[in-house]
PDB file of C-alpha atoms in Angstrom:
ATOM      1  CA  UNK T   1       0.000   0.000   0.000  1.00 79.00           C
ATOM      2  CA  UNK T   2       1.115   3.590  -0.968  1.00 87.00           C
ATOM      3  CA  UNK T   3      -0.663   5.206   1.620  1.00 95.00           C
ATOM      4  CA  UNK T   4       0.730   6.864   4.570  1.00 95.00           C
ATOM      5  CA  UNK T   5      -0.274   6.564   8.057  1.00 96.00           C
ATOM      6  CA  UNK T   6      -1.367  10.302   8.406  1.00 96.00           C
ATOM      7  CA  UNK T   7      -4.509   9.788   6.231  1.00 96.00           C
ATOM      8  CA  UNK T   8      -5.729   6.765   8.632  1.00 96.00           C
ATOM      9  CA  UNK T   9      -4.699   9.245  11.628  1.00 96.00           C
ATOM     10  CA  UNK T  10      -7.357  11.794  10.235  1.00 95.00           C
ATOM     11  CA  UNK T  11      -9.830   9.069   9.912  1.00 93.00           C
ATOM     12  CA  UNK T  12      -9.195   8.226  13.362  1.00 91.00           C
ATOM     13  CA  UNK T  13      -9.655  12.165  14.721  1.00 93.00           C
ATOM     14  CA  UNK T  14     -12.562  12.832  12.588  1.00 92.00           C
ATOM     15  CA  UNK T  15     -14.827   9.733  13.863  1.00 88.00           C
ATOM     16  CA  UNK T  16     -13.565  10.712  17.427  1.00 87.00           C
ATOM     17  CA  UNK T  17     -14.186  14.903  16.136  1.00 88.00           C
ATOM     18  CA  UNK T  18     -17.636  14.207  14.808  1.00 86.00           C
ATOM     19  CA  UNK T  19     -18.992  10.868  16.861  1.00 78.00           C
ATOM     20  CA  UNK T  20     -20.684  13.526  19.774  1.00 67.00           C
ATOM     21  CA  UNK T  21     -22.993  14.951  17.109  1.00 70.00           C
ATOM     22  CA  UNK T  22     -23.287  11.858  13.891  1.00 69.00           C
ATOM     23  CA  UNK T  23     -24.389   8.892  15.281  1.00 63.00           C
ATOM     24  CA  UNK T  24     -21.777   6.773  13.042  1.00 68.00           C
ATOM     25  CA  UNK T  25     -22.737   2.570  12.770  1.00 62.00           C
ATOM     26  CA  UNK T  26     -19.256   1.793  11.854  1.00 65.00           C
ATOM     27  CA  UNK T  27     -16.756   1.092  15.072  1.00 68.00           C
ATOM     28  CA  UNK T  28     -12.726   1.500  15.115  1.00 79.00           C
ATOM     29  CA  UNK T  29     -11.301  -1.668  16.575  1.00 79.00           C
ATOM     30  CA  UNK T  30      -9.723  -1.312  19.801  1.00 81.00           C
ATOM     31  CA  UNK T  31      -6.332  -1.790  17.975  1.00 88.00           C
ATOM     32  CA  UNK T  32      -6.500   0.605  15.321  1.00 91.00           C
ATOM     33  CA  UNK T  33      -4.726   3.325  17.363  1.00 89.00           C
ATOM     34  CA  UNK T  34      -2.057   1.088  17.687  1.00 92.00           C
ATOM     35  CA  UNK T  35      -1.549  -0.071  14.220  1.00 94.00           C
ATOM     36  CA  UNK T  36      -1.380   3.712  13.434  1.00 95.00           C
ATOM     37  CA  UNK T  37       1.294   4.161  15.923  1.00 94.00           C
ATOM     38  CA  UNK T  38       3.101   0.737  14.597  1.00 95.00           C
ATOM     39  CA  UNK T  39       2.676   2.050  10.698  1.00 95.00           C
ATOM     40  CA  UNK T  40       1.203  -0.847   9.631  1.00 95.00           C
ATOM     41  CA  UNK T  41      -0.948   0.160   6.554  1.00 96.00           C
ATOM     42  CA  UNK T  42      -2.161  -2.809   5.109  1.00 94.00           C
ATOM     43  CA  UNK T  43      -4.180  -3.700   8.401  1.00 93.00           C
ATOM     44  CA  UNK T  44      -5.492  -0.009   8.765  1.00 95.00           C
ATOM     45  CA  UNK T  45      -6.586  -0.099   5.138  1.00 95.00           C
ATOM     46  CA  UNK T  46      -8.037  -4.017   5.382  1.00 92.00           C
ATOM     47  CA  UNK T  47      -9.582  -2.299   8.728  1.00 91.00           C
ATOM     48  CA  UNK T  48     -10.934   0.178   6.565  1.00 93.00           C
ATOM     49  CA  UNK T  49     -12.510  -2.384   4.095  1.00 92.00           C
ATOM     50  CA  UNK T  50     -13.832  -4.547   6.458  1.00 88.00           C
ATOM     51  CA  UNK T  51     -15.221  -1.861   8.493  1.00 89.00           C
ATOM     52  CA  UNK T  52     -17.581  -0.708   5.325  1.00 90.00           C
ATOM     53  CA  UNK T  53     -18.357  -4.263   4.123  1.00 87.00           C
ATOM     54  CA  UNK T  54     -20.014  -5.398   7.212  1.00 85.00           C
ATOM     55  CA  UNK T  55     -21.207  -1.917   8.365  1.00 85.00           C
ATOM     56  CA  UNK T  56     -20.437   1.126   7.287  1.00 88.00           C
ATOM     57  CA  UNK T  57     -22.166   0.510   3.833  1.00 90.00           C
ATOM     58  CA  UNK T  58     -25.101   1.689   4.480  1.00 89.00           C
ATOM     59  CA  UNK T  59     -24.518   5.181   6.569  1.00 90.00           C
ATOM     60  CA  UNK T  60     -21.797   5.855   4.036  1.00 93.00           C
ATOM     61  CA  UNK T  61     -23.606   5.316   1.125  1.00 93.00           C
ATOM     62  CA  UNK T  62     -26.807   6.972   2.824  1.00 91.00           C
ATOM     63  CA  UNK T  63     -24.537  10.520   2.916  1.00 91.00           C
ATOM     64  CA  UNK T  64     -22.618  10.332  -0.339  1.00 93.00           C
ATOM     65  CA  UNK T  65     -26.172   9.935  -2.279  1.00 90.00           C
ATOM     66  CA  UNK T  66     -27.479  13.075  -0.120  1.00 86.00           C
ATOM     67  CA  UNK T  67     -29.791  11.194   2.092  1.00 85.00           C
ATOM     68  CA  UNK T  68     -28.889  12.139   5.346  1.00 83.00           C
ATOM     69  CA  UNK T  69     -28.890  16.031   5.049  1.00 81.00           C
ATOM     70  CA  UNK T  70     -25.905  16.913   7.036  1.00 84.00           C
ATOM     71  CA  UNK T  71     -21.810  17.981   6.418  1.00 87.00           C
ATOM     72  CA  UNK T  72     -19.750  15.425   7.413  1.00 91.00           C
ATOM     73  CA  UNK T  73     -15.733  15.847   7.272  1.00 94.00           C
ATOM     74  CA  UNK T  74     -15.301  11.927   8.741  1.00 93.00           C
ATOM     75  CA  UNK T  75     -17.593  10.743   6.286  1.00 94.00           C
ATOM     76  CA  UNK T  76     -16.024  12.987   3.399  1.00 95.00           C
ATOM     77  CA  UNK T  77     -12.518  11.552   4.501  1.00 96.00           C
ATOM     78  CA  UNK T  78     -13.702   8.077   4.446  1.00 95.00           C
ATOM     79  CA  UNK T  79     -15.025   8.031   1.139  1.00 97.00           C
ATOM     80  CA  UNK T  80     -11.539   9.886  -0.029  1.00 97.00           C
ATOM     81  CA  UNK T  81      -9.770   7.200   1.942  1.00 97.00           C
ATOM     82  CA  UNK T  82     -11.593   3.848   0.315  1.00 97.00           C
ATOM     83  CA  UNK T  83     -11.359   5.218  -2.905  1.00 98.00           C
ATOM     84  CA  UNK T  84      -7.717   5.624  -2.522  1.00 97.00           C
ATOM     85  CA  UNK T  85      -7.471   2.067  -1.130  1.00 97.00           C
ATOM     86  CA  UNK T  86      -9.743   0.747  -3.856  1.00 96.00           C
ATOM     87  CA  UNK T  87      -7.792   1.963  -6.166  1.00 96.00           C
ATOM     88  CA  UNK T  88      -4.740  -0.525  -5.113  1.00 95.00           C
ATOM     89  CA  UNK T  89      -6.762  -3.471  -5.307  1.00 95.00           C
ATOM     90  CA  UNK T  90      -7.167  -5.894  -8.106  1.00 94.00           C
ATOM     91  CA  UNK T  91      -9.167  -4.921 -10.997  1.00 95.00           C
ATOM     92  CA  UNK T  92     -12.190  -7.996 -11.449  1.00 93.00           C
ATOM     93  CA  UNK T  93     -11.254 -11.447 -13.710  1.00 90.00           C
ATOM     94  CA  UNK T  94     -13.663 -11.143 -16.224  1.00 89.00           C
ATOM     95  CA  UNK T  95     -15.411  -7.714 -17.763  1.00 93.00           C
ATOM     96  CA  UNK T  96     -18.866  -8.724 -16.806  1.00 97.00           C
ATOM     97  CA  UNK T  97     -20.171  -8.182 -13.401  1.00 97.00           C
ATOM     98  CA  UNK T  98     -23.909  -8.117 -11.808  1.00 95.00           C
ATOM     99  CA  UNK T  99     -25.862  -6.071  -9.111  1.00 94.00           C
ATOM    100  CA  UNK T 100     -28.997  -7.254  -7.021  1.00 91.00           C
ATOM    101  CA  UNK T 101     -31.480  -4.111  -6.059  1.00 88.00           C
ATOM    102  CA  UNK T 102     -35.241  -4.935  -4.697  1.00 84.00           C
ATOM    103  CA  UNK T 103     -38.110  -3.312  -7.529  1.00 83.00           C
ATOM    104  CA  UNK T 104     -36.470  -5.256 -10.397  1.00 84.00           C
ATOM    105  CA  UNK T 105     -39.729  -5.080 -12.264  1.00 89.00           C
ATOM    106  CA  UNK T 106     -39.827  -1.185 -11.731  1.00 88.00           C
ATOM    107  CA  UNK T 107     -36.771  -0.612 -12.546  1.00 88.00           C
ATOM    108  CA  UNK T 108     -37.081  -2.668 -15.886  1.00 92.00           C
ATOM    109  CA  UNK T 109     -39.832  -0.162 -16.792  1.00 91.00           C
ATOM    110  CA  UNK T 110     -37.822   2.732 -15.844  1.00 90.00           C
ATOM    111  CA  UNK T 111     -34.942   2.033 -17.392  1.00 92.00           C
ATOM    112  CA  UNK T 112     -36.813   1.529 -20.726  1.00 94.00           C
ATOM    113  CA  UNK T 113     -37.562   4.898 -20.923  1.00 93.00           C
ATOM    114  CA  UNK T 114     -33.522   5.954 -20.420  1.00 94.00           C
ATOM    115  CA  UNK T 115     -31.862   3.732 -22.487  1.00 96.00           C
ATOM    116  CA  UNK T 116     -28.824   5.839 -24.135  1.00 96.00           C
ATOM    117  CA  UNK T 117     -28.638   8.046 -20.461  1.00 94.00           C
ATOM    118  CA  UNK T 118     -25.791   8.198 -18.314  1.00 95.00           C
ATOM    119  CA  UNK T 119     -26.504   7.537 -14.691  1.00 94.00           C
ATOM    120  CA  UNK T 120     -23.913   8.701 -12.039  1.00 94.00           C
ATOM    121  CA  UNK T 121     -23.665   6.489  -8.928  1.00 94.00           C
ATOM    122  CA  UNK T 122     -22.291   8.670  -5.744  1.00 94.00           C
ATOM    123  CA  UNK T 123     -22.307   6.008  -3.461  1.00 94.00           C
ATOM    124  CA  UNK T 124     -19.830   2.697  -3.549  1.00 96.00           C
ATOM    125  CA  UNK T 125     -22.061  -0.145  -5.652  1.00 94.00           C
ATOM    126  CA  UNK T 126     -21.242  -3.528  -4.861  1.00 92.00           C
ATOM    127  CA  UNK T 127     -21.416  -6.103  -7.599  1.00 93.00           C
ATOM    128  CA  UNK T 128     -20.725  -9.609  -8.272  1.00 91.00           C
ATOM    129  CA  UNK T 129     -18.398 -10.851 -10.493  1.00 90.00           C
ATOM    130  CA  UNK T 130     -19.824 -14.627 -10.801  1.00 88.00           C
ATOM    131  CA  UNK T 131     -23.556 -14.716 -12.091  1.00 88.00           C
ATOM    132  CA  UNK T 132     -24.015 -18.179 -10.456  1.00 85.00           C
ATOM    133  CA  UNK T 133     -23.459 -15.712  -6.996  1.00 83.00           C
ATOM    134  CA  UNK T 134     -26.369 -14.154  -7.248  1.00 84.00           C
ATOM    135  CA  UNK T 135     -29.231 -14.875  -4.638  1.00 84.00           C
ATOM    136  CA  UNK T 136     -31.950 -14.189  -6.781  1.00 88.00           C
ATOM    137  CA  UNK T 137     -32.184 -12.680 -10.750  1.00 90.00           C
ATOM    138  CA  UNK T 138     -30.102  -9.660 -10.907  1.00 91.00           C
ATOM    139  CA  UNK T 139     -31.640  -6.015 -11.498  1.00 93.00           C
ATOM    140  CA  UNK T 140     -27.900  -4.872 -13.454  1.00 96.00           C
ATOM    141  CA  UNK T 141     -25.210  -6.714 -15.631  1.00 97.00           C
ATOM    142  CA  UNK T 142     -22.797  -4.417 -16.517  1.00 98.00           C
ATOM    143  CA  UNK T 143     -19.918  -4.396 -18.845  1.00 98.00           C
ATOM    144  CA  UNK T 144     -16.882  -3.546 -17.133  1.00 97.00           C
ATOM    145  CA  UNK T 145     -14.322  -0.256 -18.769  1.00 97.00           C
ATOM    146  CA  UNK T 146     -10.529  -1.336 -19.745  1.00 94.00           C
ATOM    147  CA  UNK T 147      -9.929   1.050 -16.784  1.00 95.00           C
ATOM    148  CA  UNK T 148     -12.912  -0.171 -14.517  1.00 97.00           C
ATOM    149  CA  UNK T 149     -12.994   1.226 -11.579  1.00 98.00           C
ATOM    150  CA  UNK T 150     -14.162  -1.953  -9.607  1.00 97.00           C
ATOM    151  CA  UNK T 151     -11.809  -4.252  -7.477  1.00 96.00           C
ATOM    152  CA  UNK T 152     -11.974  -7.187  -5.994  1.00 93.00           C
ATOM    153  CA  UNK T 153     -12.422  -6.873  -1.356  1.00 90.00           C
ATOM    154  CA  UNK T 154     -12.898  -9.769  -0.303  1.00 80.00           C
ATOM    155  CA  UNK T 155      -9.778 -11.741  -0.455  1.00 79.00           C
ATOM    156  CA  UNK T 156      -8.334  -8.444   0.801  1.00 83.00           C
ATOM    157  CA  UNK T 157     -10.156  -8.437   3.867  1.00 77.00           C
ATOM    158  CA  UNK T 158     -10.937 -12.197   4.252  1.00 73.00           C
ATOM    159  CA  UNK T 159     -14.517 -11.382   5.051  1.00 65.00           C
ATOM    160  CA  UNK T 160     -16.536 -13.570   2.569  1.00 60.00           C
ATOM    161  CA  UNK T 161     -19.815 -12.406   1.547  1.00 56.00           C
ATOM    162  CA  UNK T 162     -20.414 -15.639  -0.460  1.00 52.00           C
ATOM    163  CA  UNK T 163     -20.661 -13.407  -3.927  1.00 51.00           C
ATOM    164  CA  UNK T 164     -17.397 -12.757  -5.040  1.00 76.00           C
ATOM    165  CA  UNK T 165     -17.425  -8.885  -4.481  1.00 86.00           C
ATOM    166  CA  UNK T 166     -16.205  -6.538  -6.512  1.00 92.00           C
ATOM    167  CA  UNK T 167     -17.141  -2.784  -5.226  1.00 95.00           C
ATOM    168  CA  UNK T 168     -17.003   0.209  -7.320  1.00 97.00           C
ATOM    169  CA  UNK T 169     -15.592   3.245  -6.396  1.00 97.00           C
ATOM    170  CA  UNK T 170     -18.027   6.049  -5.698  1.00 96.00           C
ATOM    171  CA  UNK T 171     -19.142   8.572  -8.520  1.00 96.00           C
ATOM    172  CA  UNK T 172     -18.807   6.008 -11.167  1.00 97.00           C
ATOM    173  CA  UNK T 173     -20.652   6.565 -14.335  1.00 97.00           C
ATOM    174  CA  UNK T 174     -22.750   3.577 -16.390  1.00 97.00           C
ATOM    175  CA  UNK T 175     -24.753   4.344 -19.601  1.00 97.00           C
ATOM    176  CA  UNK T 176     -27.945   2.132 -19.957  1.00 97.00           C
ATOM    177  CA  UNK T 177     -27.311   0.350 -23.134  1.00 98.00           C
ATOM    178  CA  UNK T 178     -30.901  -2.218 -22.917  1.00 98.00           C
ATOM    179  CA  UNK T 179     -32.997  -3.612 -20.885  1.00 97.00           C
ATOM    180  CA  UNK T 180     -34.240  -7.243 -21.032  1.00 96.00           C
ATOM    181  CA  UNK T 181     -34.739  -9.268 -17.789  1.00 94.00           C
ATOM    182  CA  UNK T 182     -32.243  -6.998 -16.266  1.00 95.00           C
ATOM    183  CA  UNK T 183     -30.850  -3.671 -17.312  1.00 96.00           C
ATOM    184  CA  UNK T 184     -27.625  -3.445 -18.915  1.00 98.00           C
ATOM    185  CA  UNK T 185     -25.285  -0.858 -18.243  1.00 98.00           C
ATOM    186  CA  UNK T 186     -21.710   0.063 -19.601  1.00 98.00           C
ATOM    187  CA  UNK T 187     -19.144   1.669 -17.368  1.00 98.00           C
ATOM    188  CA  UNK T 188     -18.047   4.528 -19.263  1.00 98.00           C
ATOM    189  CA  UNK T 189     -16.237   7.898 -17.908  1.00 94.00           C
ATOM    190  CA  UNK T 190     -15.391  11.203 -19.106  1.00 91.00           C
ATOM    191  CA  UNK T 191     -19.023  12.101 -20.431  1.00 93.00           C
ATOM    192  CA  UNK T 192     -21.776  14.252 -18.750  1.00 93.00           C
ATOM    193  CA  UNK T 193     -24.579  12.150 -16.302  1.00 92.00           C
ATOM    194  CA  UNK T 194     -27.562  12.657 -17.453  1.00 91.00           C
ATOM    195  CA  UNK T 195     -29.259  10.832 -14.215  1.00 89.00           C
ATOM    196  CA  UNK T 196     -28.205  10.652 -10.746  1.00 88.00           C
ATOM    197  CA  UNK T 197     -28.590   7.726  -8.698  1.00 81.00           C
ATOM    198  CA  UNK T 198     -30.272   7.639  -4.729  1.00 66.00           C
ATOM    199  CA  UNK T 199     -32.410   5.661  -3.208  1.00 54.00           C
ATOM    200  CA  UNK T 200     -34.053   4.706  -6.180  1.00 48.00           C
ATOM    201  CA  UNK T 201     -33.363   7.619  -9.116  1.00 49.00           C
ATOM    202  CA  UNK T 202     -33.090  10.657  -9.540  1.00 48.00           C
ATOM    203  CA  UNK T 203     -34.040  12.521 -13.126  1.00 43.00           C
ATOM    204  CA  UNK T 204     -32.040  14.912 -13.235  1.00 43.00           C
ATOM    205  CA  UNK T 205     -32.725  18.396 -14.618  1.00 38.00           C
ATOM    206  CA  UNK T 206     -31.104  17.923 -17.946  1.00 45.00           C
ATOM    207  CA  UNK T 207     -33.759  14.798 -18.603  1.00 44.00           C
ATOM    208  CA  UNK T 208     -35.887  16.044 -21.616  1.00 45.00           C
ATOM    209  CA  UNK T 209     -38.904  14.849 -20.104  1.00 44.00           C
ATOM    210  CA  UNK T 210     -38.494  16.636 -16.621  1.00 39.00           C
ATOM    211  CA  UNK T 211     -36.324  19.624 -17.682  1.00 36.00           C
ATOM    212  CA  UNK T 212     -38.512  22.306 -15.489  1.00 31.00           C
ATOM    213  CA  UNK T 213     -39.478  19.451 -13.142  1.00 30.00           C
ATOM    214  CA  UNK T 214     -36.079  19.492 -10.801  1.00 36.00           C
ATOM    215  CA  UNK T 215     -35.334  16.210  -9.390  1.00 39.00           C
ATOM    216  CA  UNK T 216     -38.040  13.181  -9.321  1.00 36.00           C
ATOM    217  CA  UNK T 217     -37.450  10.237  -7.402  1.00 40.00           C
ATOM    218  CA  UNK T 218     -39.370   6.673  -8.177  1.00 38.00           C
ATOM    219  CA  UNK T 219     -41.632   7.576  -5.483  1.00 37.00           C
ATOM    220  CA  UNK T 220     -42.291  10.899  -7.143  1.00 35.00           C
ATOM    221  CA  UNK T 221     -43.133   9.052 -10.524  1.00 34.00           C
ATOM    222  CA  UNK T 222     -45.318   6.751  -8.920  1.00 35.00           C
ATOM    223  CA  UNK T 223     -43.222   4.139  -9.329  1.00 34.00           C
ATOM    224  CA  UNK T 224     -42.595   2.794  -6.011  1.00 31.00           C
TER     225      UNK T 224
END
């Protein structure tokens, strides 16, 4: 790991900055203090990993997309700081990976009507990159960029979530290509979003259909 200990020192002084006033659901182990003090990365950063697979997913995610209506510096850092370790991680196997979301029938109908739109993802999206790993039918199969900015977590962290994870960084962009029994998506970058994802989707106002609308969620659209 190229990262230095100083980053997972700020990481440390934000949660304990900010933990009075955001209720955070991720905890620092008892040792991380010491691992800072012992400069031993690759556990901070596994720490780090681990931490957001089994729960940090969810609050994280919940501020990157907007959702929980505050400013958070330890959140802000955090996101910085798995992107960064991401980035070191090994890129997926194969170019085709899949993503289970609840509404797959809604979202088949939605996505119909965007086909050819770029949709930015703030949050991390967590895929799998063996189709026989998915619990049910998946709602996404997406074909992976040359440059993909997906890796591979769970041999990092040894905490196996039975579908061969592969987690995308946050603020990644996919362009619907079809839909069928799922909705296909290409990983693309360097273009303009024409949606934004959260908590369902987000038209945003550059959408033909919506243009003096502002944002509309499913929910708004009657959709779910």
């Amino acid at each position: 790991m190229s990262l230095t200990v100083d980053l997972f020192q700020k990481h440390y002084d934000l949660r304990e900055q900010e933990q009075a006033e955001v209720h955070y659901n991720d905890d620092i182990p008892y040792w991380f203090q010491r691992a800072i003090e012992e400069k031993d990365v690759d556990k901070l950063a596994r720490s780090i990993v681990r931490s957001y697979q089994e729960r940090n997913y969810q609050g994280l995610n919940e501020y990157l997309r907007g959702e929980k209506r505050i400013t958070s510096l330890y959140y802000e850092h955090n996101a910085e700081l798995l992107n960064r370790i991401i980035d070191e991680l090994p890129s997926p196997p194969n170019t085709t990976l899949w993503r289970v979301e609840h509404f797959l029938e809604e979202k088949l109908k939605w996505a119909e009507k965007h086909i050819g739109k770029v949709l930015l993802v703030p949050s991390f999206w967590s895929t799998f990159s063996q189709r026989d790993r998915c619990p049910v039918d998946p709602t996404f199969q997406i074909e992976a960029s040359a440059n993909t900015r997906a890796r591979m977590i769970a041999d990092f962290t040894g905490f196996q979530l039975g579908e061969a994870e592969a987690l995308y960084k946050s603020g990644t962009l996919f362009r619907i290509t079809a839909v069928d029994t799922c909705v296909y998506l290409e990983e693309v970058d360097n273009v303009k979003a024409d949606i934004v994802a959260y908590n369902g989707y987000t038209i945003s106002q550059d959408d033909e259909d919506h243009e003096d609308l502002g944002p509309l969620s499913l929910s708004d659209m009657g959709i779910i």
